[in-house]
Amino acid sequence: MFSPDPEFQNVSMLYTPEWNGLVEGPTWNAWWVQNSYGPTYCALPFYQEPYLTFLQNSQDLWFDQMGDGKRKEYHDWVAPDGCLCDAARPGWIVYKQGDGRIDIHDWGMEFTAAGLLLQSELLLSERDPNKIREDLPKLRRCANFLETRRDPENNLYLAGPAGNLLAPSYAGWKRSDGTYDKAYLAGLSVTTIAALDRLILLERMAGSSEWVSKLTERRDLSKKGLSLLTTEEGYLIKSLDPDGTKHGVFGAGNHGYFESSPNHDAVAFRVVPDKQAEQIYTKIASIPGLRPYRFILPNYPGLDDMYREPDDWLWKFGTWVNGGHWSTCEARMIMAYYRLGKFDDIRESMNQLLTFARDFRMDNPLVEFGSKVYQPKQPINLCYDSLGPPAAMIRGLFEYLYLEDGLKLIPHIPPSVTELDQLFPVRFGKKKVFISTKGVGKIRAVHVNGGEWSNFDRDSVLLPDATTPDEAWVEILFEEDVPESSSPEELQPLFGESIDSSTSDTDVQALEDRLTPIKRFLSILNELGLGKS
């Protein structure tokens, strides 16, 4: 789905010449942070040109028009400096969630954190020092804007109505007089921590020791604050009101739903340690209503704390942000599955997605708890969100953690897959990495371009910037060998009779003659520096 394909829709169908970039979909003429969060993060390692340029041009719509405390945009909103948006296109940007009671909506708080993460991850994968230096001032402004909402008393982040990523499902703190104010939002903490993790790496690459120290302190304090949002079972609640009321404690008399996004994101982005990640998954698996059609829902049961009653089609449980399914969330859920080795869940998710993909109905969100399309009158549809799960299925195999000085591969290969050859390249700056594996279990040896490689442990492989070849063929050998493939004598012809493979010298010469024009063309490409294009 990330290159032209005779069977499935693909990302090239979302190109728009209007900004020489990607668009959310044929009925959605803009570029959203929330919708692109999962698919972009998961696809970044293997995006090649021109898609990388298309993606950057789309994300530039957010950063080139970001709030500066002066510019007046949609609805005459003047956003604070560093504020990103819900969605943007050339000459148009929406600094708050644009649906619902927009008069009480907060600025796009978690939108800003997610946008900061995506651009930081893109820069980490590109590893272009000039581009990093060019973008860091904007990224720092985003980080400083987020810091204005961190309460130094508890290191939690305040957000008002619709300040969450899947807005406007979150209403903030409902006061006794019926008005709404800010509460401590778990998703904002999780996404900000994950964004700061990546921004710190960029600052290290740029040699900005002062910013490294400043951002590391903020990140570490934010992690400490998470304990106040963690239940005894280890999962995260949705939010905490200043008066102590908790939202998202599953089974409680009030607000007793489970909120998925902060939990699967905390696992996917490694915000929580392994033990807590397992606890979160255990809770998700114990609630069948969260995955009635294999896909993860944002909440179960329905929300009882929105700023309006779920009394019409859009707001009722199972349709939109209150229990409808979003593939951008499924992508991050799949990354969480991979981290924990939940391969059956991944397979079931992808099989469910294919029921829509085969019919060219890659719509989003999916209504009726993830079982039907949002726009049933569109006979063919494609939304960028829908590409998230297949992207996650690829990224999750090796996770691809971009560091300040290298790329770490953490294999998550199903035990039923005893041999894997990933023949498309993964980007590591200007380097191209091809990966193969053999066996099952823990890592016992690694080869790069046929030579022994010492930078590995039982769980991961490190490819340092300084020593990784420009074209690296990485072979990972696991502890438990598998039986060798059958010998040619044991193989049976696929269609009954074997084919005579004997050839004469004349046949070989004829083949050589036919290859001559291709060899000449390749030689010209090499002379022009385009041999690997």
PDB file of C-alpha atoms in Angstrom, residues 96-284:
ATOM      1  CA  LYS A  96      -8.327  24.293  17.805  1.00  0.00           C
ATOM      2  CA  GLN A  97     -10.444  21.237  17.159  1.00  0.00           C
ATOM      3  CA  GLY A  98     -12.923  22.583  14.629  1.00  0.00           C
ATOM      4  CA  ASP A  99     -16.097  20.605  15.402  1.00  0.00           C
ATOM      5  CA  GLY A 100     -18.496  20.838  18.312  1.00  0.00           C
ATOM      6  CA  ARG A 101     -18.661  23.701  20.813  1.00  0.00           C
ATOM      7  CA  ILE A 102     -15.644  25.476  19.418  1.00  0.00           C
ATOM      8  CA  ASP A 103     -16.339  28.527  21.587  1.00  0.00           C
ATOM      9  CA  ILE A 104     -15.105  26.629  24.662  1.00  0.00           C
ATOM     10  CA  HIS A 105     -12.342  24.607  22.994  1.00  0.00           C
ATOM     11  CA  ASP A 106      -8.772  24.865  24.210  1.00  0.00           C
ATOM     12  CA  TRP A 107      -5.855  25.292  21.828  1.00  0.00           C
ATOM     13  CA  GLY A 108      -4.552  22.196  20.076  1.00  0.00           C
ATOM     14  CA  MET A 109      -2.431  21.007  22.977  1.00  0.00           C
ATOM     15  CA  GLU A 110      -1.961  17.332  22.169  1.00  0.00           C
ATOM     16  CA  PHE A 111      -2.006  18.196  18.446  1.00  0.00           C
ATOM     17  CA  THR A 112       1.106  20.263  19.128  1.00  0.00           C
ATOM     18  CA  ALA A 113       2.826  17.446  21.007  1.00  0.00           C
ATOM     19  CA  ALA A 114       2.061  14.926  18.247  1.00  0.00           C
ATOM     20  CA  GLY A 115       3.196  17.306  15.497  1.00  0.00           C
ATOM     21  CA  LEU A 116       6.414  17.945  17.401  1.00  0.00           C
ATOM     22  CA  LEU A 117       7.005  14.197  17.626  1.00  0.00           C
ATOM     23  CA  LEU A 118       6.360  13.593  13.917  1.00  0.00           C
ATOM     24  CA  GLN A 119       8.695  16.320  12.686  1.00  0.00           C
ATOM     25  CA  SER A 120      11.388  15.274  15.160  1.00  0.00           C
ATOM     26  CA  GLU A 121      11.125  11.660  14.017  1.00  0.00           C
ATOM     27  CA  LEU A 122      11.346  12.731  10.377  1.00  0.00           C
ATOM     28  CA  LEU A 123      14.525  14.697  11.088  1.00  0.00           C
ATOM     29  CA  LEU A 124      16.026  11.805  13.049  1.00  0.00           C
ATOM     30  CA  SER A 125      15.454   9.490  10.104  1.00  0.00           C
ATOM     31  CA  GLU A 126      16.873  11.974   7.561  1.00  0.00           C
ATOM     32  CA  ARG A 127      19.936  12.931   9.661  1.00  0.00           C
ATOM     33  CA  ASP A 128      20.564  16.142   7.721  1.00  0.00           C
ATOM     34  CA  PRO A 129      22.509  18.532  10.024  1.00  0.00           C
ATOM     35  CA  ASN A 130      21.473  21.626   8.065  1.00  0.00           C
ATOM     36  CA  LYS A 131      17.793  20.707   8.128  1.00  0.00           C
ATOM     37  CA  ILE A 132      17.985  19.948  11.856  1.00  0.00           C
ATOM     38  CA  ARG A 133      19.522  23.364  12.596  1.00  0.00           C
ATOM     39  CA  GLU A 134      16.893  25.028  10.410  1.00  0.00           C
ATOM     40  CA  ASP A 135      13.953  23.343  12.145  1.00  0.00           C
ATOM     41  CA  LEU A 136      15.084  23.341  15.778  1.00  0.00           C
ATOM     42  CA  PRO A 137      13.885  26.911  16.535  1.00  0.00           C
ATOM     43  CA  LYS A 138      10.330  25.979  15.532  1.00  0.00           C
ATOM     44  CA  LEU A 139      10.432  22.720  17.456  1.00  0.00           C
ATOM     45  CA  ARG A 140      11.691  24.522  20.564  1.00  0.00           C
ATOM     46  CA  ARG A 141       8.776  26.940  20.322  1.00  0.00           C
ATOM     47  CA  CYS A 142       6.387  23.977  20.348  1.00  0.00           C
ATOM     48  CA  ALA A 143       8.166  22.502  23.364  1.00  0.00           C
ATOM     49  CA  ASN A 144       8.024  25.820  25.207  1.00  0.00           C
ATOM     50  CA  PHE A 145       4.306  26.138  24.481  1.00  0.00           C
ATOM     51  CA  LEU A 146       3.691  22.695  25.951  1.00  0.00           C
ATOM     52  CA  GLU A 147       5.795  23.596  28.985  1.00  0.00           C
ATOM     53  CA  THR A 148       3.367  26.440  29.803  1.00  0.00           C
ATOM     54  CA  ARG A 149       0.812  23.752  30.696  1.00  0.00           C
ATOM     55  CA  ARG A 150       3.012  21.651  32.992  1.00  0.00           C
ATOM     56  CA  ASP A 151       1.982  22.212  36.600  1.00  0.00           C
ATOM     57  CA  PRO A 152       5.219  22.382  38.657  1.00  0.00           C
ATOM     58  CA  GLU A 153       3.332  21.150  41.722  1.00  0.00           C
ATOM     59  CA  ASN A 154       2.604  17.708  40.248  1.00  0.00           C
ATOM     60  CA  ASN A 155       4.328  17.682  36.823  1.00  0.00           C
ATOM     61  CA  LEU A 156       1.053  16.984  35.008  1.00  0.00           C
ATOM     62  CA  TYR A 157      -0.215  18.857  31.960  1.00  0.00           C
ATOM     63  CA  LEU A 158      -3.368  20.972  31.957  1.00  0.00           C
ATOM     64  CA  ALA A 159      -5.731  20.990  28.986  1.00  0.00           C
ATOM     65  CA  GLY A 160      -9.217  22.349  28.506  1.00  0.00           C
ATOM     66  CA  PRO A 161     -12.072  21.006  26.380  1.00  0.00           C
ATOM     67  CA  ALA A 162     -10.950  19.339  23.127  1.00  0.00           C
ATOM     68  CA  GLY A 163      -7.295  19.714  24.077  1.00  0.00           C
ATOM     69  CA  ASN A 164      -6.762  15.998  23.492  1.00  0.00           C
ATOM     70  CA  LEU A 165      -5.646  14.230  20.321  1.00  0.00           C
ATOM     71  CA  LEU A 166      -8.953  12.498  19.535  1.00  0.00           C
ATOM     72  CA  ALA A 167     -10.909  15.683  20.182  1.00  0.00           C
ATOM     73  CA  PRO A 168     -13.525  16.656  21.149  1.00  0.00           C
ATOM     74  CA  SER A 169     -14.115  13.512  23.230  1.00  0.00           C
ATOM     75  CA  TYR A 170     -12.502  15.205  26.237  1.00  0.00           C
ATOM     76  CA  ALA A 171     -14.331  18.017  28.033  1.00  0.00           C
ATOM     77  CA  GLY A 172     -11.812  18.932  30.703  1.00  0.00           C
ATOM     78  CA  TRP A 173     -13.047  19.759  34.198  1.00  0.00           C
ATOM     79  CA  LYS A 174     -16.760  20.437  34.551  1.00  0.00           C
ATOM     80  CA  ARG A 175     -17.181  22.873  37.407  1.00  0.00           C
ATOM     81  CA  SER A 176     -20.152  22.926  39.751  1.00  0.00           C
ATOM     82  CA  ASP A 177     -21.599  25.929  37.886  1.00  0.00           C
ATOM     83  CA  GLY A 178     -21.689  23.968  34.610  1.00  0.00           C
ATOM     84  CA  THR A 179     -18.717  25.696  32.983  1.00  0.00           C
ATOM     85  CA  TYR A 180     -15.652  23.849  31.749  1.00  0.00           C
ATOM     86  CA  ASP A 181     -12.034  24.420  32.707  1.00  0.00           C
ATOM     87  CA  LYS A 182      -8.695  22.656  32.414  1.00  0.00           C
ATOM     88  CA  ALA A 183      -7.887  19.234  33.889  1.00  0.00           C
ATOM     89  CA  TYR A 184      -4.785  17.067  33.882  1.00  0.00           C
ATOM     90  CA  LEU A 185      -4.834  15.073  30.634  1.00  0.00           C
ATOM     91  CA  ALA A 186      -2.914  11.770  30.543  1.00  0.00           C
ATOM     92  CA  GLY A 187      -2.599  11.712  26.766  1.00  0.00           C
ATOM     93  CA  LEU A 188      -0.928  15.112  26.802  1.00  0.00           C
ATOM     94  CA  SER A 189       1.662  13.843  29.280  1.00  0.00           C
ATOM     95  CA  VAL A 190       2.351  10.679  27.263  1.00  0.00           C
ATOM     96  CA  THR A 191       2.618  12.396  23.881  1.00  0.00           C
ATOM     97  CA  THR A 192       4.740  15.246  25.259  1.00  0.00           C
ATOM     98  CA  ILE A 193       7.164  12.792  26.877  1.00  0.00           C
ATOM     99  CA  ALA A 194       7.494  10.854  23.609  1.00  0.00           C
ATOM    100  CA  ALA A 195       8.025  14.091  21.677  1.00  0.00           C
ATOM    101  CA  LEU A 196      10.665  15.345  24.124  1.00  0.00           C
ATOM    102  CA  ASP A 197      12.495  12.011  23.869  1.00  0.00           C
ATOM    103  CA  ARG A 198      13.026  12.703  20.170  1.00  0.00           C
ATOM    104  CA  LEU A 199      13.690  16.425  20.451  1.00  0.00           C
ATOM    105  CA  ILE A 200      16.434  15.718  23.008  1.00  0.00           C
ATOM    106  CA  LEU A 201      18.142  13.427  20.478  1.00  0.00           C
ATOM    107  CA  LEU A 202      18.047  16.175  17.852  1.00  0.00           C
ATOM    108  CA  GLU A 203      19.534  18.670  20.315  1.00  0.00           C
ATOM    109  CA  ARG A 204      22.355  16.214  21.024  1.00  0.00           C
ATOM    110  CA  MET A 205      22.995  15.838  17.298  1.00  0.00           C
ATOM    111  CA  ALA A 206      23.143  19.627  17.016  1.00  0.00           C
ATOM    112  CA  GLY A 207      25.499  19.911  20.004  1.00  0.00           C
ATOM    113  CA  SER A 208      23.030  22.077  21.961  1.00  0.00           C
ATOM    114  CA  SER A 209      24.029  21.067  25.491  1.00  0.00           C
ATOM    115  CA  GLU A 210      21.963  23.793  27.167  1.00  0.00           C
ATOM    116  CA  TRP A 211      18.781  22.647  25.426  1.00  0.00           C
ATOM    117  CA  VAL A 212      19.601  18.998  26.081  1.00  0.00           C
ATOM    118  CA  SER A 213      19.797  19.731  29.809  1.00  0.00           C
ATOM    119  CA  LYS A 214      16.647  21.852  29.833  1.00  0.00           C
ATOM    120  CA  LEU A 215      14.505  19.407  27.853  1.00  0.00           C
ATOM    121  CA  THR A 216      15.813  16.358  29.720  1.00  0.00           C
ATOM    122  CA  GLU A 217      14.759  17.906  33.022  1.00  0.00           C
ATOM    123  CA  ARG A 218      11.276  18.613  31.647  1.00  0.00           C
ATOM    124  CA  ARG A 219      10.959  15.088  30.261  1.00  0.00           C
ATOM    125  CA  ASP A 220      12.103  13.422  33.483  1.00  0.00           C
ATOM    126  CA  LEU A 221       9.758  15.513  35.621  1.00  0.00           C
ATOM    127  CA  SER A 222       6.890  14.684  33.269  1.00  0.00           C
ATOM    128  CA  LYS A 223       7.608  10.972  33.680  1.00  0.00           C
ATOM    129  CA  LYS A 224       7.454  11.339  37.462  1.00  0.00           C
ATOM    130  CA  GLY A 225       4.045  12.938  37.136  1.00  0.00           C
ATOM    131  CA  LEU A 226       2.618   9.897  35.354  1.00  0.00           C
ATOM    132  CA  SER A 227       2.387   8.012  38.648  1.00  0.00           C
ATOM    133  CA  LEU A 228      -0.538  10.247  39.635  1.00  0.00           C
ATOM    134  CA  LEU A 229      -2.425   9.077  36.539  1.00  0.00           C
ATOM    135  CA  THR A 230      -1.657   5.372  37.008  1.00  0.00           C
ATOM    136  CA  THR A 231      -4.123   2.931  38.570  1.00  0.00           C
ATOM    137  CA  GLU A 232      -3.197   0.099  40.923  1.00  0.00           C
ATOM    138  CA  GLU A 233      -3.533  -2.262  37.942  1.00  0.00           C
ATOM    139  CA  GLY A 234      -0.890  -0.291  36.054  1.00  0.00           C
ATOM    140  CA  TYR A 235      -2.954   1.314  33.305  1.00  0.00           C
ATOM    141  CA  LEU A 236      -3.425   5.048  32.808  1.00  0.00           C
ATOM    142  CA  ILE A 237      -6.638   6.946  33.413  1.00  0.00           C
ATOM    143  CA  LYS A 238      -7.871   9.531  30.923  1.00  0.00           C
ATOM    144  CA  SER A 239      -7.734  12.635  33.100  1.00  0.00           C
ATOM    145  CA  LEU A 240      -7.640  13.980  36.628  1.00  0.00           C
ATOM    146  CA  ASP A 241      -9.706  16.988  37.686  1.00  0.00           C
ATOM    147  CA  PRO A 242      -8.079  19.573  39.969  1.00  0.00           C
ATOM    148  CA  ASP A 243     -10.589  18.547  42.664  1.00  0.00           C
ATOM    149  CA  GLY A 244      -9.284  14.955  42.557  1.00  0.00           C
ATOM    150  CA  THR A 245     -12.013  13.375  40.392  1.00  0.00           C
ATOM    151  CA  LYS A 246     -10.624  10.657  38.133  1.00  0.00           C
ATOM    152  CA  HIS A 247     -11.931   9.944  34.637  1.00  0.00           C
ATOM    153  CA  GLY A 248     -11.246   6.560  33.048  1.00  0.00           C
ATOM    154  CA  VAL A 249     -11.030   4.159  35.996  1.00  0.00           C
ATOM    155  CA  PHE A 250     -12.652   1.110  34.426  1.00  0.00           C
ATOM    156  CA  GLY A 251     -15.710  -0.110  36.310  1.00  0.00           C
ATOM    157  CA  ALA A 252     -16.087   2.967  38.522  1.00  0.00           C
ATOM    158  CA  GLY A 253     -19.606   4.271  39.139  1.00  0.00           C
ATOM    159  CA  ASN A 254     -18.861   7.545  37.366  1.00  0.00           C
ATOM    160  CA  HIS A 255     -16.559   7.950  34.352  1.00  0.00           C
ATOM    161  CA  GLY A 256     -15.885   4.207  34.553  1.00  0.00           C
ATOM    162  CA  TYR A 257     -14.698   3.645  31.001  1.00  0.00           C
ATOM    163  CA  PHE A 258     -11.267   2.569  29.759  1.00  0.00           C
ATOM    164  CA  GLU A 259      -9.431   5.151  27.601  1.00  0.00           C
ATOM    165  CA  SER A 260      -7.248   3.471  24.979  1.00  0.00           C
ATOM    166  CA  SER A 261      -5.043   6.157  23.419  1.00  0.00           C
ATOM    167  CA  PRO A 262      -2.855   7.164  26.376  1.00  0.00           C
ATOM    168  CA  ASN A 263      -2.384   3.494  27.187  1.00  0.00           C
ATOM    169  CA  HIS A 264      -1.453   2.062  23.806  1.00  0.00           C
ATOM    170  CA  ASP A 265       0.655   5.143  23.064  1.00  0.00           C
ATOM    171  CA  ALA A 266       2.564   4.755  26.329  1.00  0.00           C
ATOM    172  CA  VAL A 267       3.456   1.221  25.244  1.00  0.00           C
ATOM    173  CA  ALA A 268       4.105   1.970  21.558  1.00  0.00           C
ATOM    174  CA  PHE A 269       6.440   4.911  22.236  1.00  0.00           C
ATOM    175  CA  ARG A 270       8.165   3.233  25.200  1.00  0.00           C
ATOM    176  CA  VAL A 271       7.018   5.866  27.665  1.00  0.00           C
ATOM    177  CA  VAL A 272       6.380   3.153  30.275  1.00  0.00           C
ATOM    178  CA  PRO A 273       8.716   0.270  31.264  1.00  0.00           C
ATOM    179  CA  ASP A 274       8.183  -3.328  30.169  1.00  0.00           C
ATOM    180  CA  LYS A 275       6.337  -4.461  33.301  1.00  0.00           C
ATOM    181  CA  GLN A 276       3.799  -1.653  33.078  1.00  0.00           C
ATOM    182  CA  ALA A 277       3.436  -2.220  29.334  1.00  0.00           C
ATOM    183  CA  GLU A 278       2.404  -5.813  30.064  1.00  0.00           C
ATOM    184  CA  GLN A 279      -0.048  -4.605  32.708  1.00  0.00           C
ATOM    185  CA  ILE A 280      -1.641  -2.228  30.226  1.00  0.00           C
ATOM    186  CA  TYR A 281      -2.038  -4.960  27.638  1.00  0.00           C
ATOM    187  CA  THR A 282      -3.494  -7.322  30.233  1.00  0.00           C
ATOM    188  CA  LYS A 283      -6.173  -4.751  31.026  1.00  0.00           C
ATOM    189  CA  ILE A 284      -6.984  -4.170  27.352  1.00  0.00           C
TER     190      ILE A 284
END
